[in-house]
Amino acid sequence: MKYLHTLLLLSLSQPASSIAFFQNNKKTTPKFSASNLISSLITDEKCFTTETGAKTFVDSCATNIVYEDCYHPQPFVGRPAVEEYLKEKVAMRKGKGDVRLDKISDGSKACGYAWTYTCDNLEGLRGTTFVELNENGEIVYVREIPEPIFKPGDLTLDLLKAVTAGAEPKQLPDFTPRNPKDANDVVKYLFNEVQGRDVDISLEMFSDDIKYRDFNYDEILNGKAEVKKFIEDFSFPGIEFKADRFDDGVLSTCFTWDVVLMDAPDTIKGISFYELDPDTRKVTYVRDIPESAIKPPILGKLARQLRPGLGVFDPVPFGSREGGM
């Protein structure tokens, strides 16, 4: 009792400003967790491979849900449309295989995840999905993009350069370098502040052993030297990677973007996933995935018809791609 009495006297002796300081600096627990919700829907409820799971997913959605599966030409809007779409998605698998959750960002208001189709001892189609919740913790927006079956490689780069030939460099605003620590702030810094400047500024945010997966290419990029060349190759007048929706992840993050070419009204949609080293807060892993120009993509549709459990023509042994890389 004497101890409690002393504490009470001490608290009453504190200025109001001090009490307010401690109240305002309490760590608050997020009201919702997009990461936990999506992990449960995929892993526990099997929302993409069972009808009951699909229904559970829909029950977690807002009435005005927009589900943008970039395999299809138009998004699905509203619960009834999303429910019908998910049931068709389940039926297309013909009871074969599962969807493996490879990576998921630690966002609470929104999150993104990397996934792989698996079936028996094989794994196939990969993709990335971004999910956003509303203020009630309901799923209000989804963008999903599967990897292209045919990886065009430098043909994409050649096409983009041809389309933007003759473009003049943009005048960039004043810039103050900074050192963001949270994953979502790192990507905002890279895309909203650093983009278009000296590539070495971007590279300061990357780990020496960075692994960079861009699904335009068959092979993953390893190390800063390869990543530097990649960024330099895609840095030229007339092209802008315009970030759109961000999650609030701390050690990993996902965001949506559009490639804007000069003044063209049409854009190329995409999703990126970034992971940081928890100690250095440098980027250790990147996964970029652009949408297909043709929807549904011809090869992708054929692969899903021929191998519904895997979604690709040439699957690989289960577990042979660490983290779904």
Short mmCIF file of C-alpha atoms in Angstrom, two decimals:
data_model
loop_
_atom_site.label_atom_id
_atom_site.label_comp_id
_atom_site.label_asym_id
_atom_site.label_seq_id
_atom_site.Cartn_x
_atom_site.Cartn_y
_atom_site.Cartn_z
CA MET A 1 0.00 0.00 0.00
CA LYS A 2 2.85 2.35 0.85
CA TYR A 3 4.32 1.71 -2.64
CA LEU A 4 0.98 2.47 -4.34
CA HIS A 5 0.56 5.61 -2.24
CA THR A 6 4.00 6.85 -3.33
CA LEU A 7 3.20 6.22 -6.99
CA LEU A 8 -0.06 8.14 -6.64
CA LEU A 9 1.71 11.12 -5.10
CA LEU A 10 4.33 11.07 -7.85
CA SER A 11 1.70 10.99 -10.57
CA LEU A 12 -0.22 13.87 -9.03
CA SER A 13 2.98 15.90 -8.81
CA GLN A 14 3.67 15.57 -12.56
CA PRO A 15 2.80 18.54 -14.78
CA ALA A 16 -0.19 18.00 -17.07
CA SER A 17 2.14 18.35 -20.08
CA SER A 18 4.20 15.36 -18.91
CA ILE A 19 1.12 13.20 -18.44
CA ALA A 20 -0.11 14.17 -21.90
CA PHE A 21 3.30 13.31 -23.37
CA PHE A 22 3.19 9.77 -22.02
CA GLN A 23 -0.43 9.30 -23.08
CA ASN A 24 0.28 10.49 -26.61
CA ASN A 25 3.36 8.31 -26.98
CA LYS A 26 1.80 5.00 -26.02
CA LYS A 27 2.21 2.38 -28.71
CA THR A 28 -1.18 1.56 -30.15
CA THR A 29 -2.07 -1.88 -31.44
CA PRO A 30 -3.51 -1.76 -34.98
CA LYS A 31 -7.28 -2.25 -34.97
CA PHE A 32 -7.09 -4.71 -37.86
CA SER A 33 -4.38 -6.82 -39.48
CA ALA A 34 -4.61 -7.27 -43.23
CA SER A 35 -1.66 -9.67 -43.05
CA ASN A 36 -3.33 -11.94 -40.48
CA LEU A 37 -6.67 -11.89 -42.29
CA ILE A 38 -5.21 -12.84 -45.67
CA SER A 39 -2.91 -15.49 -44.17
CA SER A 40 -5.92 -17.14 -42.54
CA LEU A 41 -8.10 -16.94 -45.66
CA ILE A 42 -5.46 -18.57 -47.86
CA THR A 43 -3.84 -21.07 -45.50
CA ASP A 44 -6.71 -22.04 -43.20
CA GLU A 45 -9.85 -21.38 -45.24
CA LYS A 46 -8.41 -22.38 -48.66
CA CYS A 47 -10.28 -19.45 -50.19
CA PHE A 48 -8.92 -20.02 -53.71
CA THR A 49 -9.34 -23.79 -53.90
CA THR A 50 -12.61 -24.54 -52.06
CA GLU A 51 -16.13 -23.11 -52.40
CA THR A 52 -16.54 -22.77 -48.64
CA GLY A 53 -13.26 -20.86 -48.49
CA ALA A 54 -14.35 -18.62 -51.35
CA LYS A 55 -17.56 -17.82 -49.45
CA THR A 56 -15.54 -16.97 -46.34
CA PHE A 57 -13.41 -14.60 -48.43
CA VAL A 58 -16.53 -12.87 -49.77
CA ASP A 59 -17.94 -12.57 -46.24
CA SER A 60 -14.74 -10.66 -45.37
CA CYS A 61 -15.32 -8.14 -48.19
CA ALA A 62 -16.98 -4.74 -48.20
CA THR A 63 -20.14 -4.38 -50.28
CA ASN A 64 -18.24 -2.11 -52.69
CA ILE A 65 -15.27 -4.49 -53.09
CA VAL A 66 -13.23 -4.07 -56.28
CA TYR A 67 -11.27 -7.19 -57.25
CA GLU A 68 -8.85 -6.44 -60.07
CA ASP A 69 -7.50 -9.75 -61.36
CA CYS A 70 -5.25 -8.56 -64.20
CA TYR A 71 -5.62 -11.95 -65.90
CA HIS A 72 -9.11 -10.68 -66.86
CA PRO A 73 -9.95 -7.59 -68.96
CA GLN A 74 -12.20 -5.93 -66.35
CA PRO A 75 -12.30 -5.84 -62.53
CA PHE A 76 -15.05 -7.56 -60.54
CA VAL A 77 -17.10 -5.04 -58.56
CA GLY A 78 -19.38 -5.82 -55.62
CA ARG A 79 -19.80 -8.94 -53.49
CA PRO A 80 -22.04 -10.91 -55.89
CA ALA A 81 -19.60 -10.44 -58.80
CA VAL A 82 -16.59 -11.32 -56.64
CA GLU A 83 -18.32 -14.42 -55.25
CA GLU A 84 -19.14 -15.67 -58.76
CA TYR A 85 -15.56 -14.96 -59.89
CA LEU A 86 -14.00 -16.82 -56.94
CA LYS A 87 -16.27 -19.84 -57.42
CA GLU A 88 -15.25 -19.97 -61.09
CA LYS A 89 -11.62 -19.71 -60.00
CA VAL A 90 -12.10 -22.68 -57.68
CA ALA A 91 -13.86 -24.68 -60.42
CA MET A 92 -11.03 -24.01 -62.88
CA ARG A 93 -8.62 -25.89 -60.58
CA LYS A 94 -10.85 -28.99 -60.93
CA GLY A 95 -10.10 -30.05 -57.39
CA LYS A 96 -6.38 -30.21 -58.09
CA GLY A 97 -3.68 -28.59 -56.02
CA ASP A 98 -3.46 -25.65 -53.66
CA VAL A 99 -2.27 -22.06 -53.49
CA ARG A 100 0.89 -21.71 -51.40
CA LEU A 101 1.54 -18.48 -49.55
CA ASP A 102 5.25 -17.77 -50.14
CA LYS A 103 5.69 -14.30 -48.67
CA ILE A 104 3.35 -11.76 -47.09
CA SER A 105 4.06 -8.21 -46.00
CA ASP A 106 3.42 -7.19 -42.39
CA GLY A 107 0.91 -4.44 -43.16
CA SER A 108 -2.18 -3.85 -41.01
CA LYS A 109 -4.31 -1.54 -43.20
CA ALA A 110 -3.16 -3.25 -46.39
CA CYS A 111 -0.74 -5.99 -47.35
CA GLY A 112 0.62 -7.87 -50.31
CA TYR A 113 1.67 -11.44 -50.81
CA ALA A 114 3.54 -13.73 -53.21
CA TRP A 115 1.89 -17.03 -54.10
CA THR A 116 2.46 -20.24 -56.06
CA TYR A 117 0.15 -22.91 -57.49
CA THR A 118 1.14 -26.33 -56.14
CA CYS A 119 -0.07 -29.83 -56.96
CA ASP A 120 1.29 -33.06 -55.49
CA ASN A 121 5.10 -32.89 -55.72
CA LEU A 122 5.19 -30.03 -58.24
CA GLU A 123 4.82 -26.26 -58.22
CA GLY A 124 3.85 -23.99 -61.08
CA LEU A 125 2.29 -20.58 -61.63
CA ARG A 126 3.47 -17.72 -59.42
CA GLY A 127 1.99 -14.31 -58.81
CA THR A 128 1.62 -11.33 -56.49
CA THR A 129 -1.52 -9.84 -54.94
CA PHE A 130 -2.19 -6.54 -53.14
CA VAL A 131 -5.09 -6.28 -50.65
CA GLU A 132 -6.49 -3.18 -48.94
CA LEU A 133 -8.95 -2.98 -46.02
CA ASN A 134 -11.45 -0.23 -45.24
CA GLU A 135 -11.94 1.42 -41.85
CA ASN A 136 -14.11 -1.52 -40.75
CA GLY A 137 -11.44 -4.11 -41.51
CA GLU A 138 -13.26 -5.36 -44.62
CA ILE A 139 -11.48 -6.12 -47.89
CA VAL A 140 -12.26 -3.21 -50.18
CA TYR A 141 -9.69 -3.56 -52.97
CA VAL A 142 -7.60 -6.35 -54.49
CA ARG A 143 -5.13 -6.34 -57.38
CA GLU A 144 -3.79 -9.71 -58.50
CA ILE A 145 -1.28 -10.38 -61.28
CA PRO A 146 0.00 -13.82 -62.36
CA GLU A 147 3.42 -14.20 -63.91
CA PRO A 148 3.55 -14.28 -67.73
CA ILE A 149 4.12 -17.75 -69.17
CA PHE A 150 6.38 -16.26 -71.83
CA LYS A 151 9.07 -14.00 -70.38
CA PRO A 152 9.86 -11.37 -73.06
CA GLY A 153 13.16 -10.28 -71.51
CA ASP A 154 14.80 -7.31 -73.22
CA LEU A 155 12.05 -7.22 -75.86
CA THR A 156 10.02 -5.26 -73.29
CA LEU A 157 12.85 -2.77 -72.88
CA ASP A 158 13.27 -2.37 -76.64
CA LEU A 159 9.53 -1.76 -77.08
CA LEU A 160 9.38 0.84 -74.31
CA LYS A 161 12.36 2.71 -75.76
CA ALA A 162 10.78 2.69 -79.22
CA VAL A 163 7.50 4.09 -77.87
CA THR A 164 9.25 6.87 -75.94
CA ALA A 165 11.81 7.81 -78.61
CA GLY A 166 12.33 11.55 -78.74
CA ALA A 167 10.98 12.23 -75.24
CA GLU A 168 12.60 15.10 -73.35
CA PRO A 169 13.89 14.68 -69.78
CA LYS A 170 11.59 16.08 -67.08
CA GLN A 171 12.70 18.84 -64.76
CA LEU A 172 12.88 17.28 -61.29
CA PRO A 173 12.02 19.19 -58.09
CA ASP A 174 14.61 19.90 -55.40
CA PHE A 175 15.66 16.79 -53.52
CA THR A 176 16.84 16.14 -49.97
CA PRO A 177 18.36 12.67 -49.37
CA ARG A 178 17.06 10.81 -46.33
CA ASN A 179 17.38 7.37 -44.76
CA PRO A 180 13.93 5.78 -44.29
CA LYS A 181 13.72 2.70 -42.06
CA ASP A 182 10.21 1.29 -42.57
CA ALA A 183 9.65 -0.75 -45.73
CA ASN A 184 6.63 1.24 -46.89
CA ASP A 185 8.56 4.49 -46.47
CA VAL A 186 11.58 3.06 -48.32
CA VAL A 187 9.53 2.37 -51.46
CA LYS A 188 7.77 5.76 -51.23
CA TYR A 189 11.21 7.36 -51.05
CA LEU A 190 12.52 5.36 -54.02
CA PHE A 191 9.53 5.92 -56.29
CA ASN A 192 8.22 9.35 -55.24
CA GLU A 193 11.48 11.15 -54.44
CA VAL A 194 14.50 9.36 -55.93
CA GLN A 195 13.11 8.07 -59.24
CA GLY A 196 14.77 9.74 -62.22
CA ARG A 197 17.89 10.77 -60.29
CA ASP A 198 21.36 9.22 -60.06
CA VAL A 199 20.99 5.43 -59.79
CA ASP A 200 23.60 5.33 -57.02
CA ILE A 201 21.15 7.13 -54.71
CA SER A 202 18.69 4.27 -55.18
CA LEU A 203 21.40 1.66 -54.67
CA GLU A 204 22.17 3.06 -51.21
CA MET A 205 18.88 1.52 -50.09
CA PHE A 206 19.79 -1.97 -51.34
CA SER A 207 21.73 -4.72 -49.59
CA ASP A 208 24.91 -5.99 -51.25
CA ASP A 209 23.30 -9.43 -51.61
CA ILE A 210 20.01 -8.12 -53.04
CA LYS A 211 17.88 -10.63 -54.97
CA TYR A 212 15.67 -8.99 -57.58
CA ARG A 213 12.96 -10.92 -59.45
CA ASP A 214 11.39 -9.12 -62.41
CA PHE A 215 8.90 -11.38 -64.19
CA ASN A 216 9.75 -9.93 -67.59
CA TYR A 217 12.88 -12.09 -67.29
CA ASP A 218 13.55 -15.79 -66.73
CA GLU A 219 16.49 -15.31 -64.39
CA ILE A 220 16.68 -13.54 -61.05
CA LEU A 221 19.12 -10.64 -60.59
CA ASN A 222 21.76 -11.15 -57.90
CA GLY A 223 23.79 -8.40 -56.25
CA LYS A 224 24.05 -4.65 -56.66
CA ALA A 225 25.93 -4.70 -59.95
CA GLU A 226 23.17 -6.58 -61.78
CA VAL A 227 20.45 -4.51 -60.13
CA LYS A 228 22.24 -1.27 -61.03
CA LYS A 229 22.35 -2.22 -64.71
CA PHE A 230 18.66 -3.17 -64.59
CA ILE A 231 17.64 0.18 -63.07
CA GLU A 232 19.84 2.08 -65.52
CA ASP A 233 18.33 0.18 -68.47
CA PHE A 234 14.80 1.22 -67.47
CA SER A 235 15.70 4.84 -66.66
CA PHE A 236 15.16 7.00 -69.74
CA PRO A 237 13.01 10.01 -70.71
CA GLY A 238 9.35 9.34 -71.39
CA ILE A 239 8.84 6.51 -68.90
CA GLU A 240 7.60 6.85 -65.33
CA PHE A 241 6.79 4.17 -62.77
CA LYS A 242 3.92 5.87 -60.96
CA ALA A 243 3.25 4.27 -57.58
CA ASP A 244 -0.42 4.12 -56.65
CA ARG A 245 -1.48 2.21 -53.52
CA PHE A 246 0.92 1.40 -50.67
CA ASP A 247 0.51 -0.89 -47.70
CA ASP A 248 1.88 0.06 -44.26
CA GLY A 249 4.39 -2.77 -43.88
CA VAL A 250 7.47 -2.24 -41.72
CA LEU A 251 9.89 -5.04 -42.66
CA SER A 252 8.18 -5.98 -45.92
CA THR A 253 5.83 -4.05 -48.14
CA CYS A 254 3.74 -4.29 -51.28
CA PHE A 255 2.42 -1.57 -53.57
CA THR A 256 0.68 -1.14 -56.91
CA TRP A 257 1.97 0.96 -59.79
CA ASP A 258 1.36 2.02 -63.36
CA VAL A 259 3.94 2.49 -66.10
CA VAL A 260 3.16 5.82 -67.76
CA LEU A 261 4.64 6.34 -71.23
CA MET A 262 4.92 10.00 -72.20
CA ASP A 263 1.36 11.39 -72.46
CA ALA A 264 -0.30 8.11 -73.46
CA PRO A 265 -3.71 7.63 -71.75
CA ASP A 266 -3.21 3.87 -71.33
CA THR A 267 -0.85 2.52 -68.69
CA ILE A 268 0.71 -0.83 -67.78
CA LYS A 269 -0.35 -1.99 -64.32
CA GLY A 270 1.93 -3.81 -61.93
CA ILE A 271 2.70 -4.85 -58.36
CA SER A 272 5.97 -4.89 -56.42
CA PHE A 273 6.95 -6.64 -53.20
CA TYR A 274 9.97 -5.51 -51.13
CA GLU A 275 11.66 -7.08 -48.09
CA LEU A 276 14.18 -5.43 -45.75
CA ASP A 277 16.94 -6.84 -43.59
CA PRO A 278 15.59 -6.35 -40.02
CA ASP A 279 18.97 -5.09 -38.76
CA THR A 280 20.35 -2.92 -41.57
CA ARG A 281 16.94 -1.96 -43.01
CA LYS A 282 18.39 -2.40 -46.50
CA VAL A 283 16.31 -3.99 -49.28
CA THR A 284 17.19 -7.69 -49.62
CA TYR A 285 14.45 -8.90 -51.97
CA VAL A 286 12.32 -7.36 -54.72
CA ARG A 287 9.61 -8.96 -56.84
CA ASP A 288 8.13 -6.98 -59.77
CA ILE A 289 5.25 -8.26 -61.86
CA PRO A 290 3.54 -6.44 -64.78
CA GLU A 291 0.15 -7.23 -66.26
CA SER A 292 -0.25 -8.86 -69.67
CA ALA A 293 -1.24 -6.68 -72.62
CA ILE A 294 -3.66 -9.40 -73.79
CA LYS A 295 -6.39 -10.52 -71.36
CA PRO A 296 -6.66 -13.34 -70.74
CA PRO A 297 -3.14 -14.03 -72.02
CA ILE A 298 -3.26 -16.73 -74.69
CA LEU A 299 -0.50 -18.94 -73.27
CA GLY A 300 -1.66 -18.42 -69.71
CA LYS A 301 -5.21 -19.48 -70.56
CA LEU A 302 -4.01 -22.57 -72.44
CA ALA A 303 -1.70 -23.60 -69.59
CA ARG A 304 -4.55 -23.35 -67.07
CA GLN A 305 -6.76 -25.49 -69.30
CA LEU A 306 -4.13 -28.19 -69.86
CA ARG A 307 -2.72 -28.25 -66.31
CA PRO A 308 -5.39 -26.73 -64.02
CA GLY A 309 -3.58 -27.68 -60.85
CA LEU A 310 -0.36 -25.93 -61.85
CA GLY A 311 -1.23 -23.26 -64.45
CA VAL A 312 2.03 -23.67 -66.40
CA PHE A 313 3.34 -25.99 -69.12
CA ASP A 314 6.61 -26.85 -67.36
CA PRO A 315 6.26 -27.13 -63.57
CA VAL A 316 9.26 -27.59 -61.30
CA PRO A 317 9.84 -29.90 -58.30
CA PHE A 318 8.06 -28.80 -55.13
CA GLY A 319 10.32 -26.64 -52.97
CA SER A 320 12.94 -26.08 -55.67
CA ARG A 321 12.32 -22.30 -55.72
CA GLU A 322 13.15 -20.88 -52.31
CA GLY A 323 10.44 -18.46 -51.22
CA GLY A 324 8.69 -18.94 -54.54
CA MET A 325 11.49 -17.16 -56.37
#
